[in-house]
Structure formats: C-alpha cells, structure tokens
mmCIF file of N, CA, C and O in Angstrom:
data_model
loop_
_atom_site.group_PDB
_atom_site.id
_atom_site.type_symbol
_atom_site.label_atom_id
_atom_site.label_comp_id
_atom_site.label_asym_id
_atom_site.label_seq_id
_atom_site.Cartn_x
_atom_site.Cartn_y
_atom_site.Cartn_z
ATOM 1 N N ALA A 19 27.006 -24.518 222.481
ATOM 2 C CA ALA A 19 27.909 -22.903 221.723
ATOM 3 C C ALA A 19 27.703 -22.081 223.083
ATOM 4 O O ALA A 19 28.316 -21.399 223.054
ATOM 5 N N TRP A 20 26.010 -22.124 223.347
ATOM 6 C CA TRP A 20 25.871 -20.846 224.045
ATOM 7 C C TRP A 20 26.397 -20.918 225.345
ATOM 8 O O TRP A 20 26.856 -19.982 226.210
ATOM 9 N N SER A 21 26.532 -22.050 226.000
ATOM 10 C CA SER A 21 27.293 -22.710 227.636
ATOM 11 C C SER A 21 28.650 -21.536 227.170
ATOM 12 O O SER A 21 29.435 -21.900 228.503
ATOM 13 N N LEU A 22 29.184 -21.797 225.930
ATOM 14 C CA LEU A 22 30.844 -21.764 226.033
ATOM 15 C C LEU A 22 30.559 -19.930 225.650
ATOM 16 O O LEU A 22 31.676 -19.465 225.064
ATOM 17 N N GLY A 23 29.696 -19.327 225.570
ATOM 18 C CA GLY A 23 29.718 -17.824 225.239
ATOM 19 C C GLY A 23 29.405 -17.721 224.044
ATOM 20 O O GLY A 23 29.878 -16.373 223.689
ATOM 21 N N LEU A 24 29.225 -18.407 223.180
ATOM 22 C CA LEU A 24 29.252 -18.530 221.530
ATOM 23 C C LEU A 24 27.898 -17.953 221.303
ATOM 24 O O LEU A 24 26.745 -18.161 221.757
ATOM 25 N N GLY A 25 28.084 -16.889 220.158
ATOM 26 C CA GLY A 25 26.669 -16.412 219.567
ATOM 27 C C GLY A 25 26.391 -16.852 218.213
ATOM 28 O O GLY A 25 27.642 -17.129 217.738
ATOM 29 N N SER A 26 25.403 -17.087 217.554
ATOM 30 C CA SER A 26 24.962 -17.101 216.391
ATOM 31 C C SER A 26 24.293 -15.982 215.652
ATOM 32 O O SER A 26 23.249 -15.769 216.406
ATOM 33 N N VAL A 27 24.165 -16.400 213.976
ATOM 34 C CA VAL A 27 23.282 -15.789 213.487
ATOM 35 C C VAL A 27 22.798 -16.660 212.123
ATOM 36 O O VAL A 27 23.780 -16.918 211.797
ATOM 37 N N VAL A 28 22.043 -16.447 211.546
ATOM 38 C CA VAL A 28 21.442 -17.447 210.282
ATOM 39 C C VAL A 28 21.695 -16.160 209.395
ATOM 40 O O VAL A 28 21.103 -15.366 209.086
ATOM 41 N N ILE A 29 22.127 -16.437 207.986
ATOM 42 C CA ILE A 29 22.185 -15.594 206.869
ATOM 43 C C ILE A 29 21.872 -16.165 205.814
ATOM 44 O O ILE A 29 22.097 -17.219 205.579
ATOM 45 N N GLY A 30 20.684 -15.401 205.363
ATOM 46 C CA GLY A 30 20.002 -16.150 204.254
ATOM 47 C C GLY A 30 19.995 -15.548 203.181
ATOM 48 O O GLY A 30 19.715 -15.901 202.013
ATOM 49 N N LEU A 31 20.726 -14.397 202.789
ATOM 50 C CA LEU A 31 20.880 -13.300 201.522
ATOM 51 C C LEU A 31 22.290 -13.316 201.615
ATOM 52 O O LEU A 31 22.823 -12.797 202.138
ATOM 53 N N PHE A 32 22.972 -14.263 200.387
ATOM 54 C CA PHE A 32 24.257 -14.192 200.240
ATOM 55 C C PHE A 32 24.217 -14.563 198.614
ATOM 56 O O PHE A 32 23.503 -14.907 198.083
ATOM 57 N N ASP A 33 25.774 -14.383 197.891
ATOM 58 C CA ASP A 33 25.875 -14.920 196.851
ATOM 59 C C ASP A 33 26.359 -16.473 196.905
ATOM 60 O O ASP A 33 27.386 -16.554 196.937
ATOM 61 N N ALA A 34 25.170 -17.289 196.433
ATOM 62 C CA ALA A 34 25.179 -18.696 196.956
ATOM 63 C C ALA A 34 26.339 -19.302 195.959
ATOM 64 O O ALA A 34 27.118 -20.197 196.487
ATOM 65 N N PRO A 35 26.386 -18.991 194.744
ATOM 66 C CA PRO A 35 27.503 -19.659 193.630
ATOM 67 C C PRO A 35 28.851 -18.957 194.418
ATOM 68 O O PRO A 35 29.740 -19.944 194.202
ATOM 69 N N ALA A 36 29.146 -17.802 194.884
ATOM 70 C CA ALA A 36 30.555 -17.400 195.241
ATOM 71 C C ALA A 36 30.618 -18.279 196.685
ATOM 72 O O ALA A 36 31.873 -18.512 196.436
ATOM 73 N N VAL A 37 30.027 -18.256 197.242
ATOM 74 C CA VAL A 37 30.078 -19.215 198.659
ATOM 75 C C VAL A 37 30.408 -20.722 198.335
ATOM 76 O O VAL A 37 31.363 -20.744 198.676
ATOM 77 N N ALA A 38 30.031 -21.088 197.145
ATOM 78 C CA ALA A 38 29.938 -22.528 196.993
ATOM 79 C C ALA A 38 31.573 -22.936 196.381
ATOM 80 O O ALA A 38 32.125 -23.540 196.324
ATOM 81 N N SER A 39 31.914 -21.547 195.516
ATOM 82 C CA SER A 39 33.187 -21.626 194.904
ATOM 83 C C SER A 39 34.316 -21.762 195.493
ATOM 84 O O SER A 39 35.123 -22.327 195.769
ATOM 85 N N ILE A 40 33.971 -20.417 196.826
ATOM 86 C CA ILE A 40 34.949 -20.334 197.740
ATOM 87 C C ILE A 40 35.554 -21.328 198.658
ATOM 88 O O ILE A 40 36.331 -21.751 198.913
ATOM 89 N N THR A 41 34.095 -22.385 199.359
ATOM 90 C CA THR A 41 34.289 -23.234 200.121
ATOM 91 C C THR A 41 34.336 -24.629 199.402
ATOM 92 O O THR A 41 34.673 -25.724 200.596
ATOM 93 N N GLY A 42 34.436 -24.926 198.280
ATOM 94 C CA GLY A 42 34.759 -25.645 197.323
ATOM 95 C C GLY A 42 33.454 -26.774 197.533
ATOM 96 O O GLY A 42 33.833 -27.890 197.593
ATOM 97 N N VAL A 43 32.209 -26.479 197.627
ATOM 98 C CA VAL A 43 31.000 -27.290 197.626
ATOM 99 C C VAL A 43 30.876 -27.958 196.237
ATOM 100 O O VAL A 43 30.871 -27.184 194.918
ATOM 101 N N PRO A 44 30.842 -29.272 195.754
ATOM 102 C CA PRO A 44 31.083 -29.497 194.635
ATOM 103 C C PRO A 44 29.922 -29.903 193.625
ATOM 104 O O PRO A 44 28.340 -29.158 194.744
ATOM 105 N N GLU A 45 29.832 -29.992 192.280
ATOM 106 C CA GLU A 45 28.444 -29.648 191.701
ATOM 107 C C GLU A 45 27.510 -30.874 192.249
ATOM 108 O O GLU A 45 27.751 -31.813 192.719
ATOM 109 N N GLY A 46 26.346 -30.416 192.064
ATOM 110 C CA GLY A 46 24.811 -31.252 192.587
ATOM 111 C C GLY A 46 24.717 -30.433 194.031
ATOM 112 O O GLY A 46 23.501 -31.003 194.193
ATOM 113 N N PHE A 47 25.676 -29.729 194.430
ATOM 114 C CA PHE A 47 24.992 -29.636 196.008
ATOM 115 C C PHE A 47 24.603 -27.897 195.780
ATOM 116 O O PHE A 47 25.451 -27.570 195.461
ATOM 117 N N ALA A 48 23.721 -27.480 196.873
ATOM 118 C CA ALA A 48 23.428 -25.957 197.120
ATOM 119 C C ALA A 48 23.971 -25.774 198.416
ATOM 120 O O ALA A 48 23.307 -26.333 199.202
ATOM 121 N N VAL A 49 24.098 -24.362 198.211
ATOM 122 C CA VAL A 49 24.551 -23.417 199.721
ATOM 123 C C VAL A 49 23.203 -22.864 199.946
ATOM 124 O O VAL A 49 22.677 -21.625 199.391
ATOM 125 N N VAL A 50 22.263 -23.119 200.783
ATOM 126 C CA VAL A 50 21.183 -22.697 201.391
ATOM 127 C C VAL A 50 20.917 -21.569 202.545
ATOM 128 O O VAL A 50 20.301 -20.310 202.578
ATOM 129 N N ASN A 51 22.040 -21.813 203.190
ATOM 130 C CA ASN A 51 22.330 -20.640 204.423
ATOM 131 C C ASN A 51 23.727 -20.784 204.986
ATOM 132 O O ASN A 51 24.140 -21.928 204.446
ATOM 133 N N LEU A 52 23.929 -19.490 205.734
ATOM 134 C CA LEU A 52 25.422 -19.828 205.945
ATOM 135 C C LEU A 52 24.885 -19.237 207.546
ATOM 136 O O LEU A 52 23.848 -18.598 208.075
ATOM 137 N N ILE A 53 25.441 -19.556 208.906
ATOM 138 C CA ILE A 53 25.501 -19.694 210.105
ATOM 139 C C ILE A 53 27.289 -19.131 210.649
ATOM 140 O O ILE A 53 27.778 -20.034 210.675
ATOM 141 N N ALA A 54 26.768 -17.840 210.987
ATOM 142 C CA ALA A 54 28.176 -17.356 211.361
ATOM 143 C C ALA A 54 28.108 -17.577 213.162
ATOM 144 O O ALA A 54 27.355 -17.184 213.744
ATOM 145 N N ILE A 55 29.370 -18.303 213.797
ATOM 146 C CA ILE A 55 29.555 -18.288 215.235
ATOM 147 C C ILE A 55 30.477 -17.420 215.375
ATOM 148 O O ILE A 55 31.534 -17.345 214.879
ATOM 149 N N GLY A 56 30.396 -16.904 216.644
ATOM 150 C CA GLY A 56 31.451 -15.776 217.438
ATOM 151 C C GLY A 56 31.197 -15.431 218.741
ATOM 152 O O GLY A 56 30.167 -15.890 219.510
ATOM 153 N N TYR A 57 32.340 -14.875 219.246
ATOM 154 C CA TYR A 57 31.896 -14.499 220.616
ATOM 155 C C TYR A 57 31.763 -13.202 220.261
ATOM 156 O O TYR A 57 32.133 -12.276 220.041
ATOM 157 N N PRO A 58 30.170 -12.639 220.843
ATOM 158 C CA PRO A 58 29.774 -11.621 220.397
ATOM 159 C C PRO A 58 30.254 -10.214 221.552
ATOM 160 O O PRO A 58 30.723 -10.375 222.432
ATOM 161 N N ASP A 59 30.229 -9.064 221.161
ATOM 162 C CA ASP A 59 31.254 -7.964 222.078
ATOM 163 C C ASP A 59 29.767 -7.302 223.126
ATOM 164 O O ASP A 59 30.159 -7.290 223.644
ATOM 165 N N GLU A 60 28.643 -7.949 222.782
ATOM 166 C CA GLU A 60 27.512 -7.612 223.697
ATOM 167 C C GLU A 60 26.329 -8.375 223.651
ATOM 168 O O GLU A 60 26.450 -9.394 222.726
ATOM 169 N N TRP A 61 25.362 -8.554 224.295
ATOM 170 C CA TRP A 61 24.461 -9.494 224.334
ATOM 171 C C TRP A 61 23.135 -8.562 224.413
ATOM 172 O O TRP A 61 22.470 -8.216 225.540
ATOM 173 N N PRO A 62 22.783 -7.981 223.192
ATOM 174 C CA PRO A 62 21.088 -7.291 223.074
ATOM 175 C C PRO A 62 20.056 -7.945 223.466
ATOM 176 O O PRO A 62 20.202 -9.351 223.597
ATOM 177 N N GLU A 63 19.098 -7.313 224.166
ATOM 178 C CA GLU A 63 17.588 -8.022 224.430
ATOM 179 C C GLU A 63 16.956 -8.761 223.446
ATOM 180 O O GLU A 63 17.215 -8.103 222.432
ATOM 181 N N ALA A 64 16.797 -9.857 223.179
ATOM 182 C CA ALA A 64 15.851 -10.350 222.460
ATOM 183 C C ALA A 64 14.590 -9.804 222.183
ATOM 184 O O ALA A 64 14.000 -9.181 222.841
ATOM 185 N N PRO A 65 14.076 -9.471 220.878
ATOM 186 C CA PRO A 65 13.331 -8.765 220.484
ATOM 187 C C PRO A 65 11.959 -9.841 221.046
ATOM 188 O O PRO A 65 11.653 -10.862 221.485
ATOM 189 N N ALA A 66 10.961 -9.145 221.059
ATOM 190 C CA ALA A 66 9.480 -9.408 221.553
ATOM 191 C C ALA A 66 9.071 -10.385 220.581
ATOM 192 O O ALA A 66 8.945 -9.983 219.279
ATOM 193 N N ARG A 67 8.226 -11.530 220.874
ATOM 194 C CA ARG A 67 7.894 -12.372 219.840
ATOM 195 C C ARG A 67 6.263 -12.167 219.392
ATOM 196 O O ARG A 67 5.594 -12.181 220.820
ATOM 197 N N ARG A 68 5.612 -12.202 218.167
ATOM 198 C CA ARG A 68 4.351 -12.265 218.705
ATOM 199 C C ARG A 68 3.528 -13.901 218.743
ATOM 200 O O ARG A 68 4.413 -15.104 218.800
ATOM 201 N N PRO A 69 2.653 -13.737 219.279
ATOM 202 C CA PRO A 69 1.791 -14.861 220.171
ATOM 203 C C PRO A 69 1.720 -15.723 218.379
ATOM 204 O O PRO A 69 1.796 -15.458 217.264
ATOM 205 N N LEU A 70 1.742 -17.343 218.921
ATOM 206 C CA LEU A 70 1.893 -18.016 217.719
ATOM 207 C C LEU A 70 0.749 -18.012 216.848
ATOM 208 O O LEU A 70 0.230 -18.648 215.718
ATOM 209 N N GLU A 71 -0.742 -17.610 217.925
ATOM 210 C CA GLU A 71 -2.063 -17.525 217.057
ATOM 211 C C GLU A 71 -1.723 -16.241 215.664
ATOM 212 O O GLU A 71 -2.536 -16.634 214.748
ATOM 213 N N GLN A 72 -0.774 -15.554 215.937
ATOM 214 C CA GLN A 72 -0.436 -14.624 214.667
ATOM 215 C C GLN A 72 0.544 -15.051 213.767
ATOM 216 O O GLN A 72 0.665 -14.499 212.634
ATOM 217 N N THR A 73 1.251 -16.226 214.131
ATOM 218 C CA THR A 73 2.277 -16.365 212.988
ATOM 219 C C THR A 73 2.133 -17.714 212.595
ATOM 220 O O THR A 73 2.787 -18.122 211.535
ATOM 221 N N VAL A 74 1.061 -18.481 213.268
ATOM 222 C CA VAL A 74 1.106 -20.094 212.601
ATOM 223 C C VAL A 74 -0.125 -20.514 212.005
ATOM 224 O O VAL A 74 -1.227 -20.134 212.593
ATOM 225 N N SER A 75 -0.376 -20.855 210.968
ATOM 226 C CA SER A 75 -1.243 -21.646 210.415
ATOM 227 C C SER A 75 -1.815 -22.935 210.220
ATOM 228 O O SER A 75 -0.847 -23.739 210.360
ATOM 229 N N LEU A 76 -2.677 -23.672 210.505
ATOM 230 C CA LEU A 76 -3.029 -24.807 210.439
ATOM 231 C C LEU A 76 -3.656 -25.241 209.087
ATOM 232 O O LEU A 76 -4.776 -24.991 209.028
ATOM 233 N N ASN A 77 -2.851 -26.370 208.597
ATOM 234 C CA ASN A 77 -3.511 -26.813 207.244
ATOM 235 C C ASN A 77 -3.453 -26.435 206.339
ATOM 236 O O ASN A 77 -2.825 -26.755 205.218
ATOM 237 N N ARG A 78 -3.772 -24.959 206.234
ATOM 238 C CA ARG A 78 -3.968 -23.976 205.183
ATOM 239 C C ARG A 78 -3.458 -22.684 205.353
ATOM 240 O O ARG A 78 -3.992 -22.473 206.542
ATOM 241 N N PHE A 79 -2.518 -21.830 204.827
ATOM 242 C CA PHE A 79 -2.310 -20.933 204.797
ATOM 243 C C PHE A 79 -3.324 -19.610 205.211
ATOM 244 O O PHE A 79 -4.724 -19.399 204.811
ATOM 245 N N GLY A 80 -3.397 -18.925 206.474
ATOM 246 C CA GLY A 80 -4.334 -17.994 206.940
ATOM 247 C C GLY A 80 -5.177 -18.739 207.716
ATOM 248 O O GLY A 80 -5.964 -18.008 208.546
ATOM 249 N N ASP A 81 -5.414 -19.804 207.919
ATOM 250 C CA ASP A 81 -6.416 -20.632 208.932
ATOM 251 C C ASP A 81 -5.725 -20.518 210.474
ATOM 252 O O ASP A 81 -4.309 -21.773 210.385
ATOM 253 N N ARG A 82 -6.364 -20.133 211.338
ATOM 254 C CA ARG A 82 -5.138 -19.423 212.066
ATOM 255 C C ARG A 82 -5.253 -21.149 213.175
ATOM 256 O O ARG A 82 -6.295 -21.667 213.291
ATOM 257 N N PHE A 83 -4.007 -21.119 213.729
ATOM 258 C CA PHE A 83 -3.990 -22.196 214.893
ATOM 259 C C PHE A 83 -4.042 -21.481 216.280
ATOM 260 O O PHE A 83 -3.389 -20.492 216.349
ATOM 261 N N THR A 84 -4.729 -22.155 217.014
ATOM 262 C CA THR A 84 -4.830 -21.649 218.362
ATOM 263 C C THR A 84 -5.006 -23.099 219.179
ATOM 264 O O THR A 84 -4.905 -24.049 219.140
ATOM 265 N N LEU A 85 -4.091 -22.478 220.361
ATOM 266 C CA LEU A 85 -3.649 -23.331 221.548
ATOM 267 C C LEU A 85 -5.358 -23.667 222.300
ATOM 268 O O LEU A 85 -5.833 -23.171 222.420
#
C-alpha cells in the first residue's frame, strides 16, 4: 500500500458492538481493532522512537532487555 501512496492508522478504541452490527460480523466473532486506509493529505514526520531497552522486557515485566 505504501508504494501506491496509501497511508494507514490502527484504531483500537471504538464501539465494537456497533461496528460488528454495521459490518455484519456473525455471533461468536469479535472486532478487536480497525485499520483505516486512504490517501493522506500530508506526510507528517514520524515521531522519535524510544530505545528498545526502555520499552521491551525479557521473560518478566520490568526485566529489561538489552542488545
């Protein structure tokens, strides 16, 4: 999609029952996220990312992962 000039965003906070009803999701299935895809009006700079050592744990939460 990127090579076609498309952008996307993952949406994780929404009214899941309403989306399931509108889109015809059958009983027993759950909508867990949405992905909006389209042609963006602008291409903002990506935000700086934190180093993995600050965001990733190894085996247990808080046990820092180091490269």
